[in-house]
CSV table of N, CA and C and ligand atoms in Angstrom, one decimal:
chain,number,residue,atom,x,y,z
R,1,UNK,N,34.4,-40.9,-16.0
R,1,UNK,CA,35.7,-40.3,-15.5
R,1,UNK,C,36.2,-39.7,-16.9
R,2,UNK,N,36.9,-38.3,-17.0
R,2,UNK,CA,37.2,-37.7,-18.4
R,2,UNK,C,39.0,-38.1,-17.9
R,3,UNK,N,39.7,-38.7,-18.6
R,3,UNK,CA,41.2,-38.7,-18.3
R,3,UNK,C,41.7,-37.7,-19.1
R,4,UNK,N,42.5,-37.0,-18.4
R,4,UNK,CA,43.2,-35.8,-18.6
R,4,UNK,C,44.9,-35.9,-18.7
R,5,UNK,N,45.4,-35.8,-20.0
R,5,UNK,CA,46.4,-35.9,-20.0
R,5,UNK,C,47.3,-34.5,-19.1
R,6,UNK,N,48.3,-34.6,-18.4
R,6,UNK,CA,48.7,-33.6,-17.4
R,6,UNK,C,49.2,-32.5,-18.1
R,7,UNK,N,49.6,-32.7,-19.4
R,7,UNK,CA,49.9,-31.2,-20.3
R,7,UNK,C,48.7,-30.5,-20.5
R,8,UNK,N,47.7,-30.7,-20.4
R,8,UNK,CA,46.4,-29.8,-20.7
R,8,UNK,C,45.9,-29.7,-19.2
R,9,UNK,N,46.3,-29.9,-18.3
R,9,UNK,CA,45.8,-29.3,-17.2
R,9,UNK,C,46.8,-28.0,-17.0
R,10,UNK,N,45.7,-27.0,-16.9
R,10,UNK,CA,46.4,-25.5,-16.4
R,10,UNK,C,45.7,-24.7,-15.0
R,11,UNK,N,46.4,-23.7,-14.6
R,11,UNK,CA,46.0,-23.0,-13.6
R,11,UNK,C,46.0,-21.7,-14.1
R,12,UNK,N,44.7,-21.2,-13.6
R,12,UNK,CA,44.7,-19.4,-13.9
R,12,UNK,C,44.1,-18.7,-12.8
R,13,UNK,N,44.2,-17.4,-12.4
R,13,UNK,CA,43.7,-16.9,-11.5
R,13,UNK,C,42.1,-16.6,-11.8
R,14,UNK,N,41.0,-17.1,-10.8
R,14,UNK,CA,39.8,-16.9,-11.1
R,14,UNK,C,39.4,-15.7,-11.6
R,15,UNK,N,38.3,-15.2,-12.5
R,15,UNK,CA,37.9,-13.9,-12.6
R,15,UNK,C,36.6,-14.1,-12.5
R,16,UNK,N,35.9,-12.8,-12.2
R,16,UNK,CA,34.4,-12.6,-12.1
R,16,UNK,C,33.5,-13.7,-12.9
R,17,UNK,N,34.0,-13.5,-14.2
R,17,UNK,CA,33.2,-14.7,-15.2
R,17,UNK,C,33.0,-16.0,-14.8
R,18,UNK,N,34.0,-16.3,-14.0
R,18,UNK,CA,34.2,-18.0,-13.5
R,18,UNK,C,32.9,-18.0,-12.3
R,19,UNK,N,32.6,-17.0,-12.1
R,19,UNK,CA,31.9,-17.1,-10.4
R,19,UNK,C,30.7,-18.2,-10.9
R,20,UNK,N,29.9,-18.3,-11.8
R,20,UNK,CA,28.7,-18.9,-12.0
R,20,UNK,C,29.4,-20.6,-12.4
R,21,UNK,N,30.1,-20.7,-12.9
R,21,UNK,CA,30.8,-22.0,-12.7
R,21,UNK,C,31.2,-22.7,-11.7
R,22,UNK,N,32.0,-21.7,-11.1
R,22,UNK,CA,32.4,-22.4,-9.7
R,22,UNK,C,31.6,-22.5,-8.7
R,23,UNK,N,30.2,-21.5,-8.8
R,23,UNK,CA,29.2,-22.0,-7.9
R,23,UNK,C,28.6,-23.4,-8.1
R,24,UNK,N,28.6,-23.8,-9.6
R,24,UNK,CA,27.7,-24.7,-9.9
R,24,UNK,C,28.6,-26.0,-9.6
R,25,UNK,N,29.8,-25.7,-9.8
R,25,UNK,CA,30.4,-27.0,-9.2
R,25,UNK,C,30.3,-27.6,-7.8
R,26,UNK,N,30.6,-26.3,-7.0
R,26,UNK,CA,30.5,-26.2,-5.5
R,26,UNK,C,29.1,-27.1,-5.2
R,27,UNK,N,28.0,-26.2,-5.7
R,27,UNK,CA,26.8,-27.1,-5.3
R,27,UNK,C,26.9,-28.7,-5.8
R,28,UNK,N,27.6,-28.9,-6.9
R,28,UNK,CA,27.6,-30.5,-7.5
R,28,UNK,C,28.4,-31.0,-6.4
R,29,UNK,N,29.3,-30.6,-5.6
R,29,UNK,CA,30.4,-31.1,-4.8
R,29,UNK,C,30.3,-31.4,-3.4
R,30,UNK,N,29.7,-30.2,-3.0
R,30,UNK,CA,29.2,-30.4,-1.4
R,30,UNK,C,27.9,-30.7,-1.0
R,31,UNK,N,27.4,-31.0,-0.1
R,31,UNK,CA,26.0,-30.9,0.5
R,31,UNK,C,25.8,-29.5,1.2
R,32,UNK,N,26.8,-28.8,1.7
R,32,UNK,CA,26.5,-27.6,2.2
R,32,UNK,C,27.4,-26.5,1.6
R,33,UNK,N,27.3,-26.0,0.4
R,33,UNK,CA,28.0,-25.7,-0.3
R,33,UNK,C,28.2,-23.8,-0.2
R,34,UNK,N,29.5,-23.6,-0.5
R,34,UNK,CA,29.5,-22.0,-0.3
R,34,UNK,C,28.4,-21.6,-1.6
R,35,UNK,N,28.1,-20.2,-1.0
R,35,UNK,CA,27.3,-19.7,-2.2
R,35,UNK,C,28.4,-18.9,-3.3
R,36,UNK,N,27.6,-18.4,-4.2
R,36,UNK,CA,28.4,-17.9,-5.5
R,36,UNK,C,28.8,-16.4,-4.9
R,37,UNK,N,28.0,-16.0,-3.6
R,37,UNK,CA,28.1,-14.6,-3.2
R,37,UNK,C,29.7,-14.5,-2.2
R,38,UNK,N,30.1,-16.2,-1.7
R,38,UNK,CA,31.1,-16.6,-1.0
R,38,UNK,C,32.1,-16.5,-1.7
R,39,UNK,N,32.0,-16.9,-2.7
R,39,UNK,CA,33.1,-16.7,-3.7
R,39,UNK,C,33.4,-15.1,-4.2
R,40,UNK,N,32.5,-15.0,-4.7
R,40,UNK,CA,32.7,-13.2,-5.0
R,40,UNK,C,33.4,-12.2,-4.1
R,41,UNK,N,32.8,-12.7,-2.8
R,41,UNK,CA,33.4,-12.0,-1.5
R,41,UNK,C,34.9,-12.4,-1.6
R,42,UNK,N,35.1,-14.0,-1.8
R,42,UNK,CA,36.8,-14.2,-1.6
R,42,UNK,C,37.7,-13.0,-2.7
R,43,UNK,N,37.1,-13.4,-3.9
R,43,UNK,CA,37.3,-12.1,-5.0
R,43,UNK,C,37.9,-10.8,-4.8
R,44,UNK,N,37.0,-10.4,-3.8
R,44,UNK,CA,37.1,-9.0,-4.0
R,44,UNK,C,37.9,-8.8,-2.6
R,45,UNK,N,37.7,-9.7,-1.6
R,45,UNK,CA,38.7,-9.1,-0.7
R,45,UNK,C,40.4,-9.7,-1.0
R,46,UNK,N,40.4,-9.9,-2.2
R,46,UNK,CA,41.8,-10.1,-2.7
R,46,UNK,C,42.5,-11.5,-2.5
R,47,UNK,N,41.5,-12.6,-1.9
R,47,UNK,CA,42.3,-13.5,-1.5
R,47,UNK,C,42.6,-14.4,-2.9
R,48,UNK,N,43.9,-15.4,-2.5
R,48,UNK,CA,44.5,-16.0,-4.0
R,48,UNK,C,43.1,-16.9,-4.6
R,49,UNK,N,42.6,-16.6,-5.4
R,49,UNK,CA,41.4,-17.6,-6.1
R,49,UNK,C,42.0,-18.0,-7.5
R,50,UNK,N,41.9,-19.6,-7.4
R,50,UNK,CA,42.3,-20.0,-8.7
R,50,UNK,C,41.7,-20.9,-9.1
R,51,UNK,N,41.5,-21.4,-10.6
R,51,UNK,CA,40.8,-22.3,-11.2
R,51,UNK,C,41.8,-23.2,-11.9
R,52,UNK,N,41.4,-24.6,-12.1
R,52,UNK,CA,42.3,-25.5,-12.8
R,52,UNK,C,41.3,-25.7,-14.3
R,53,UNK,N,42.2,-26.1,-15.1
R,53,UNK,CA,41.5,-25.7,-16.4
R,53,UNK,C,41.7,-27.0,-17.0
R,54,UNK,N,40.9,-27.8,-17.7
R,54,UNK,CA,41.0,-28.7,-18.8
R,54,UNK,C,40.9,-28.1,-20.0
R,55,UNK,N,42.0,-27.4,-20.6
R,55,UNK,CA,41.6,-26.6,-21.9
R,55,UNK,C,40.9,-25.3,-21.2
R,56,UNK,N,40.0,-25.0,-21.9
R,56,UNK,CA,39.1,-23.9,-21.6
R,56,UNK,C,38.3,-24.2,-20.3
R,57,UNK,N,38.1,-25.4,-20.1
R,57,UNK,CA,36.7,-25.8,-19.2
R,57,UNK,C,37.2,-25.8,-17.8
R,58,UNK,N,36.6,-24.8,-16.9
R,58,UNK,CA,36.9,-25.0,-15.4
R,58,UNK,C,36.7,-26.4,-15.2
R,59,UNK,N,37.8,-27.0,-14.5
R,59,UNK,CA,37.3,-28.3,-13.5
R,59,UNK,C,37.7,-28.5,-12.2
R,60,UNK,N,38.0,-27.2,-11.6
R,60,UNK,CA,38.2,-26.8,-10.1
R,60,UNK,C,38.8,-25.8,-9.9
R,61,UNK,N,38.9,-25.4,-8.7
R,61,UNK,CA,38.9,-24.3,-7.9
R,61,UNK,C,39.7,-24.3,-6.6
R,62,UNK,N,40.3,-23.3,-6.1
R,62,UNK,CA,40.9,-23.2,-4.6
R,62,UNK,C,40.9,-21.5,-4.5
R,63,UNK,N,40.5,-21.9,-3.2
R,63,UNK,CA,41.0,-20.1,-2.4
R,63,UNK,C,41.5,-20.2,-1.6
R,64,UNK,N,42.7,-19.4,-1.4
R,64,UNK,CA,43.8,-19.6,-0.3
R,64,UNK,C,43.6,-18.0,0.1
R,65,UNK,N,43.7,-17.7,1.5
R,65,UNK,CA,43.6,-16.8,2.2
R,65,UNK,C,45.5,-16.5,3.1
R,66,UNK,N,45.7,-15.3,2.2
R,66,UNK,CA,47.3,-15.3,2.9
R,66,UNK,C,47.4,-14.3,3.6
R,67,UNK,N,47.8,-14.4,5.0
R,67,UNK,CA,47.8,-13.6,5.8
R,67,UNK,C,49.4,-13.3,6.5
R,68,UNK,N,50.0,-12.4,6.3
R,68,UNK,CA,51.4,-12.3,6.8
R,68,UNK,C,52.2,-14.0,6.0
R,69,UNK,N,53.0,-14.3,7.1
R,69,UNK,CA,53.5,-15.5,7.1
R,69,UNK,C,52.9,-17.0,7.1
R,70,UNK,N,51.4,-16.7,7.1
R,70,UNK,CA,50.6,-17.7,7.0
R,70,UNK,C,49.6,-17.8,6.1
R,71,UNK,N,49.0,-19.0,5.7
R,71,UNK,CA,48.0,-18.9,4.6
R,71,UNK,C,46.6,-20.1,5.1
R,72,UNK,N,45.9,-19.6,4.9
R,72,UNK,CA,44.7,-20.8,5.2
R,72,UNK,C,44.2,-21.2,3.6
R,73,UNK,N,44.0,-22.6,3.4
R,73,UNK,CA,43.2,-22.9,2.2
R,73,UNK,C,41.7,-23.0,2.5
R,74,UNK,N,41.0,-21.9,1.9
R,74,UNK,CA,39.5,-22.3,2.3
R,74,UNK,C,38.6,-22.7,1.6
R,75,UNK,N,39.3,-23.4,0.6
R,75,UNK,CA,38.3,-24.4,-0.2
R,75,UNK,C,39.3,-24.8,-1.3
R,76,UNK,N,38.9,-26.2,-1.7
R,76,UNK,CA,39.7,-27.0,-2.9
R,76,UNK,C,38.8,-27.9,-3.3
R,77,UNK,N,39.1,-27.9,-5.0
R,77,UNK,CA,37.7,-28.7,-5.6
R,77,UNK,C,38.3,-29.5,-6.6
R,78,UNK,N,37.8,-30.4,-7.0
R,78,UNK,CA,38.0,-31.0,-8.4
R,78,UNK,C,36.8,-31.4,-8.7
R,79,UNK,N,36.5,-31.0,-9.9
R,79,UNK,CA,35.0,-31.7,-10.5
R,79,UNK,C,34.9,-33.3,-10.8
R,80,UNK,N,33.9,-33.8,-10.2
R,80,UNK,CA,33.4,-35.3,-10.1
R,80,UNK,C,34.1,-36.0,-10.9
R,81,UNK,N,33.9,-35.6,-12.1
R,81,UNK,CA,34.4,-36.6,-13.5
R,81,UNK,C,35.7,-36.4,-13.8
R,82,UNK,N,36.5,-35.3,-13.1
R,82,UNK,CA,37.8,-35.5,-13.1
R,82,UNK,C,38.8,-36.1,-11.9
R,83,UNK,N,37.9,-36.4,-11.1
R,83,UNK,CA,38.3,-36.6,-9.7
R,83,UNK,C,39.5,-38.2,-9.8
R,84,UNK,N,40.4,-38.4,-8.8
R,84,UNK,CA,41.0,-39.7,-8.6
R,84,UNK,C,41.8,-40.2,-10.1
R,85,UNK,N,42.4,-38.8,-10.5
R,85,UNK,CA,43.7,-39.0,-11.9
R,85,UNK,C,44.6,-37.9,-11.3
R,86,UNK,N,44.7,-37.7,-10.0
R,86,UNK,CA,46.1,-36.7,-9.5
R,86,UNK,C,46.0,-35.3,-9.8
R,87,UNK,N,44.9,-35.0,-10.1
R,87,UNK,CA,44.6,-33.5,-10.6
R,87,UNK,C,44.2,-32.9,-8.9
R,88,UNK,N,44.1,-33.2,-7.8
R,88,UNK,CA,43.7,-32.6,-6.9
R,88,UNK,C,45.0,-32.5,-6.2
R,89,UNK,N,45.7,-33.6,-6.4
R,89,UNK,CA,47.4,-33.8,-6.0
R,89,UNK,C,48.0,-31.9,-6.7
R,90,UNK,N,48.0,-32.4,-8.0
R,90,UNK,CA,48.9,-31.3,-8.8
R,90,UNK,C,48.3,-29.7,-8.3
R,91,UNK,N,46.7,-29.7,-8.3
R,91,UNK,CA,46.3,-28.5,-8.0
R,91,UNK,C,47.0,-27.7,-6.6
R,92,UNK,N,46.8,-28.9,-5.6
R,92,UNK,CA,47.4,-28.7,-4.6
R,92,UNK,C,48.8,-28.3,-4.3
R,93,UNK,N,49.5,-28.8,-4.9
R,93,UNK,CA,51.1,-28.6,-5.1
R,93,UNK,C,51.1,-27.1,-6.0
R,94,UNK,N,50.4,-27.1,-7.0
R,94,UNK,CA,50.4,-25.4,-7.3
R,94,UNK,C,49.7,-24.4,-6.1
R,95,UNK,N,48.9,-24.7,-5.8
R,95,UNK,CA,48.5,-23.9,-4.5
R,95,UNK,C,49.5,-23.6,-3.3
R,96,UNK,N,50.2,-24.8,-3.1
R,96,UNK,CA,51.3,-24.6,-2.1
R,96,UNK,C,52.2,-23.7,-2.8
R,97,UNK,N,52.9,-23.6,-3.8
R,97,UNK,CA,53.9,-23.0,-4.4
R,97,UNK,C,53.3,-21.7,-4.3
R,98,UNK,N,52.1,-21.3,-4.5
R,98,UNK,CA,51.8,-19.8,-4.4
R,98,UNK,C,51.9,-19.2,-3.1
R,99,UNK,N,51.8,-20.1,-2.0
R,99,UNK,CA,51.8,-19.9,-0.5
R,99,UNK,C,53.3,-19.7,-0.1
R,100,UNK,N,54.2,-20.4,-1.0
R,100,UNK,CA,55.5,-20.3,-1.1
R,100,UNK,C,56.2,-19.0,-1.5
R,101,UNK,N,55.5,-18.8,-2.5
R,101,UNK,CA,56.0,-17.5,-3.2
R,101,UNK,C,55.9,-16.2,-2.8
R,102,UNK,N,54.5,-16.5,-2.0
R,102,UNK,CA,54.0,-15.3,-0.9
R,102,UNK,C,54.8,-15.3,0.0
R,103,UNK,N,55.9,-16.3,0.4
R,103,UNK,CA,56.5,-16.0,1.8
R,103,UNK,C,55.9,-16.9,3.0
R,104,UNK,N,55.1,-17.4,2.5
R,104,UNK,CA,54.1,-17.9,3.6
R,104,UNK,C,55.1,-19.2,4.5
R,105,UNK,N,55.1,-19.2,5.6
R,105,UNK,CA,56.0,-20.2,6.7
R,105,UNK,C,54.8,-21.7,6.5
R,106,UNK,N,53.6,-21.5,6.5
R,106,UNK,CA,52.7,-22.4,6.7
R,106,UNK,C,51.6,-22.3,6.4
R,107,UNK,N,50.7,-23.7,6.2
R,107,UNK,CA,49.3,-23.4,5.2
R,107,UNK,C,48.5,-24.6,6.3
R,108,UNK,N,47.3,-23.6,6.7
R,108,UNK,CA,46.7,-24.4,7.3
R,108,UNK,C,45.1,-24.6,6.7
R,109,UNK,N,44.5,-25.6,7.1
R,109,UNK,CA,43.1,-26.0,6.5
R,109,UNK,C,42.2,-26.5,7.6
R,110,UNK,N,41.1,-26.7,7.2
R,110,UNK,CA,39.7,-27.4,7.9
R,110,UNK,C,39.7,-28.6,6.8
R,111,UNK,N,39.2,-30.0,7.7
R,111,UNK,CA,38.6,-31.2,6.6
R,111,UNK,C,38.0,-31.7,7.4
R,112,UNK,N,36.7,-32.1,6.7
R,112,UNK,CA,35.6,-33.2,7.7
R,112,UNK,C,36.5,-34.3,8.1
R,113,UNK,N,36.0,-35.3,8.9
R,113,UNK,CA,36.5,-36.4,9.6
R,113,UNK,C,35.9,-37.2,8.2
R,114,UNK,N,35.1,-37.2,7.9
R,114,UNK,CA,34.4,-38.4,7.2
R,114,UNK,C,34.6,-37.9,5.4
R,115,UNK,N,35.6,-36.9,5.4
R,115,UNK,CA,36.0,-36.8,3.8
R,115,UNK,C,37.2,-37.5,3.7
R,116,UNK,N,36.9,-38.9,3.4
R,116,UNK,CA,38.2,-39.9,3.3
R,116,UNK,C,39.0,-39.4,2.1
R,117,UNK,N,38.7,-39.0,0.8
R,117,UNK,CA,39.6,-38.5,0.2
R,117,UNK,C,40.3,-37.4,0.1
R,118,UNK,N,40.1,-36.6,0.6
R,118,UNK,CA,40.8,-35.3,1.1
R,118,UNK,C,41.9,-35.5,2.1
R,119,UNK,N,41.1,-36.2,3.1
R,119,UNK,CA,42.4,-36.8,4.2
R,119,UNK,C,43.4,-37.3,3.8
R,120,UNK,N,42.8,-38.5,2.7
R,120,UNK,CA,44.1,-39.1,2.3
R,120,UNK,C,45.0,-38.5,1.6
R,121,UNK,N,44.8,-37.4,0.6
R,121,UNK,CA,45.7,-36.8,-0.1
R,121,UNK,C,46.3,-35.3,0.6
R,122,UNK,N,45.8,-34.9,1.8
R,122,UNK,CA,46.8,-34.3,2.8
R,122,UNK,C,47.3,-34.8,3.6
R,123,UNK,N,47.2,-35.8,4.3
R,123,UNK,CA,48.0,-36.9,4.8
R,123,UNK,C,49.3,-37.0,3.9
R,124,UNK,N,48.8,-37.5,3.0
R,124,UNK,CA,50.2,-37.9,1.8
R,124,UNK,C,50.8,-36.6,1.3
R,125,UNK,N,50.6,-35.5,1.5
R,125,UNK,CA,51.1,-34.5,0.9
R,125,UNK,C,51.9,-33.6,2.0
R,126,UNK,N,51.8,-34.1,3.4
R,126,UNK,CA,52.6,-33.9,4.6
R,126,UNK,C,52.0,-33.1,5.5
R,127,UNK,N,50.7,-32.6,5.2
R,127,UNK,CA,49.8,-32.2,6.3
R,127,UNK,C,49.8,-32.7,7.6
R,128,UNK,N,49.8,-32.2,8.5
R,128,UNK,CA,49.6,-33.1,10.1
R,128,UNK,C,48.6,-32.6,11.2
R,129,UNK,N,47.9,-33.3,11.5
R,129,UNK,CA,46.7,-32.7,12.4
R,129,UNK,C,47.2,-31.6,13.5
R,130,UNK,N,46.7,-30.7,13.5
R,130,UNK,CA,47.2,-29.5,14.8
R,130,UNK,C,45.8,-29.7,15.8
R,131,UNK,N,44.9,-29.8,15.4
R,131,UNK,CA,44.1,-29.9,16.4
R,131,UNK,C,42.1,-29.9,15.5
R,132,UNK,N,41.3,-30.2,17.0
R,132,UNK,CA,39.9,-30.0,16.0
R,132,UNK,C,39.1,-29.2,16.6
R,133,UNK,N,38.2,-28.9,15.7
R,133,UNK,CA,37.5,-28.1,15.8
R,133,UNK,C,36.2,-28.6,16.0
R,134,UNK,N,35.5,-28.6,17.4
R,134,UNK,CA,34.0,-29.5,17.5
R,134,UNK,C,32.9,-28.6,17.2
R,135,UNK,N,32.1,-29.3,16.0
R,135,UNK,CA,30.8,-28.8,15.6
R,135,UNK,C,31.2,-27.7,14.9
R,136,UNK,N,32.5,-27.8,14.4
R,136,UNK,CA,32.7,-26.5,12.7
R,136,UNK,C,31.8,-26.6,11.8
R,137,UNK,N,31.5,-28.1,11.4
R,137,UNK,CA,30.4,-27.7,10.0
R,137,UNK,C,29.0,-28.0,10.2
R,138,UNK,N,28.3,-27.6,9.5
R,138,UNK,CA,27.1,-28.2,9.4
R,138,UNK,C,26.6,-29.7,8.9
R,139,UNK,N,26.1,-30.2,9.5
R,139,UNK,CA,25.9,-31.9,8.8
R,139,UNK,C,24.5,-32.3,8.9
R,140,UNK,N,24.1,-33.1,8.4
R,140,UNK,CA,22.7,-33.5,8.5
R,140,UNK,C,22.4,-34.2,10.0
R,141,UNK,N,21.1,-33.5,10.6
R,141,UNK,CA,21.0,-34.0,11.9
R,141,UNK,C,21.8,-33.3,13.0
R,142,UNK,N,22.6,-32.5,12.5
R,142,UNK,CA,23.8,-31.7,13.6
R,142,UNK,C,24.9,-31.3,13.1
R,143,UNK,N,25.9,-31.2,14.0
R,143,UNK,CA,27.1,-30.7,13.1
R,143,UNK,C,28.0,-31.6,13.0
R,144,UNK,N,29.4,-31.3,12.4
R,144,UNK,CA,30.4,-32.4,12.2
R,144,UNK,C,31.8,-31.5,12.8
R,145,UNK,N,32.8,-32.1,13.4
R,145,UNK,CA,33.9,-31.4,14.0
R,145,UNK,C,34.7,-31.0,12.6
R,146,UNK,N,35.8,-30.3,12.7
R,146,UNK,CA,36.4,-30.3,11.4
R,146,UNK,C,37.9,-30.7,12.2
R,147,UNK,N,38.6,-31.4,11.5
R,147,UNK,CA,40.1,-31.6,11.5
R,147,UNK,C,40.9,-30.7,11.1
R,148,UNK,N,41.7,-29.8,12.2
R,148,UNK,CA,42.5,-28.9,11.7
R,148,UNK,C,43.9,-29.1,11.3
R,149,UNK,N,44.4,-28.9,10.0
R,149,UNK,CA,45.6,-29.3,9.6
R,149,UNK,C,46.6,-28.5,9.2
R,150,UNK,N,47.8,-28.8,9.1
R,150,UNK,CA,48.7,-27.5,8.8
R,150,UNK,C,49.9,-28.3,8.0
R,151,UNK,N,50.5,-27.4,7.2
R,151,UNK,CA,51.9,-28.1,6.6
R,151,UNK,C,52.7,-26.8,6.7
R,152,UNK,N,53.9,-27.1,7.2
R,152,UNK,CA,55.2,-26.0,7.2
R,152,UNK,C,55.9,-25.9,5.8
R,153,UNK,N,56.2,-25.0,5.2
R,153,UNK,CA,56.5,-24.8,3.8
R,153,UNK,C,58.3,-24.9,3.9
O,1,COA,C1,39.6,-33.8,-2.2
O,1,COA,C2,39.6,-34.1,-3.8
O,1,COA,C3,39.9,-32.4,-4.1
O,1,COA,C4,41.0,-34.5,-4.4
O,1,COA,O1,40.8,-34.5,-5.8
O,1,COA,P1,41.1,-35.5,-7.2
O,1,COA,O2,41.6,-35.0,-8.0
O,1,COA,O3,40.4,-36.7,-6.7
O,1,COA,O4,42.7,-35.8,-6.2
O,1,COA,P2,43.6,-36.9,-6.7
O,1,COA,O5,43.3,-37.7,-7.7
O,1,COA,O6,44.9,-36.1,-6.7
O,1,COA,O7,44.0,-37.7,-5.0
O,1,COA,C5,43.1,-38.5,-4.5
O,1,COA,C6,43.6,-39.2,-3.7
O,1,COA,O8,42.7,-39.7,-2.6
O,1,COA,C7,42.3,-40.9,-2.7
O,1,COA,N1,41.0,-41.5,-2.4
O,1,COA,C8,40.1,-41.5,-3.4
O,1,COA,N2,38.9,-41.8,-2.8
O,1,COA,C9,39.2,-42.2,-1.5
O,1,COA,C10,38.6,-42.7,-0.4
O,1,COA,N3,37.1,-42.9,-0.2
O,1,COA,N4,39.1,-43.1,0.7
O,1,COA,C11,40.6,-42.6,1.0
O,1,COA,N5,41.2,-42.3,-0.2
O,1,COA,C12,40.4,-42.0,-1.0
O,1,COA,C13,42.6,-41.6,-4.4
O,1,COA,O9,43.1,-42.9,-4.2
O,1,COA,C14,44.1,-40.6,-4.4
O,1,COA,O10,45.2,-41.1,-3.6
O,1,COA,P3,46.5,-41.7,-4.3
O,1,COA,O11,46.9,-40.5,-4.9
O,1,COA,O12,47.3,-42.0,-3.0
O,1,COA,O13,45.9,-42.8,-5.0
O,1,COA,C15,38.4,-34.1,-4.7
O,1,COA,O14,37.9,-35.4,-4.0
O,1,COA,C16,37.1,-33.3,-4.3
O,1,COA,O15,37.2,-32.2,-5.1
O,1,COA,N6,36.3,-33.4,-3.4
O,1,COA,C17,35.1,-32.5,-3.2
O,1,COA,C18,35.2,-31.1,-2.5
O,1,COA,C19,36.2,-31.7,-1.3
O,1,COA,O16,36.2,-32.2,-0.4
O,1,COA,N7,37.3,-30.8,-1.1
O,1,COA,C20,38.1,-31.0,-0.1
O,1,COA,C21,37.4,-30.1,1.3
O,1,COA,S1,38.6,-30.0,2.6
């Protein structure tokens, strides 16, 4: 693990030049990753695409889709070597702040029931379960449900 002093953690909007790095990180973190094209489409669609940085190094990313007064967090991730030191929590707070500034009243997301770390973080931040989306995710040997969560801002 790389210990990162909090004042070294920064956020900025994702740029086209980040796509390769973000897609590499995504492949290292998910068994069923988004493609580089999925990230490019998100940028081109005008979604709120952010990266978290340790100095110049991209160590996380988040994609937020804002629609009127609602937002959907489509992806958030922190590089494996930087996990479990509060960066995910701080980054999520930043993203919720972006949603608040956009005058959103609620932020939704999906999470796998098997994703214990993410579920812990979301519950701790105040997200509540709204529904289960059956067979939402690809999974080895079949599909996995999604927990559909929301937080009012
Ligand atoms: C989810 C994720 C973004 C969290 O990032 P992070 O920087 O590790 O987050 P934090 O360090 O702020 O918090 C992690 C919390 O999960 C807890 N945690 C870690 N592993 C856990 C596990 N297996 N079971 C339960 N809790 C766990 C940590 O103890 C910490 O909680 P605490 O602050 O109460 O101690 C990161 O794990 C990740 O990128 N995972 C891969 C991508 C992913 O699954 N994204 C979410 C998709 S919905």
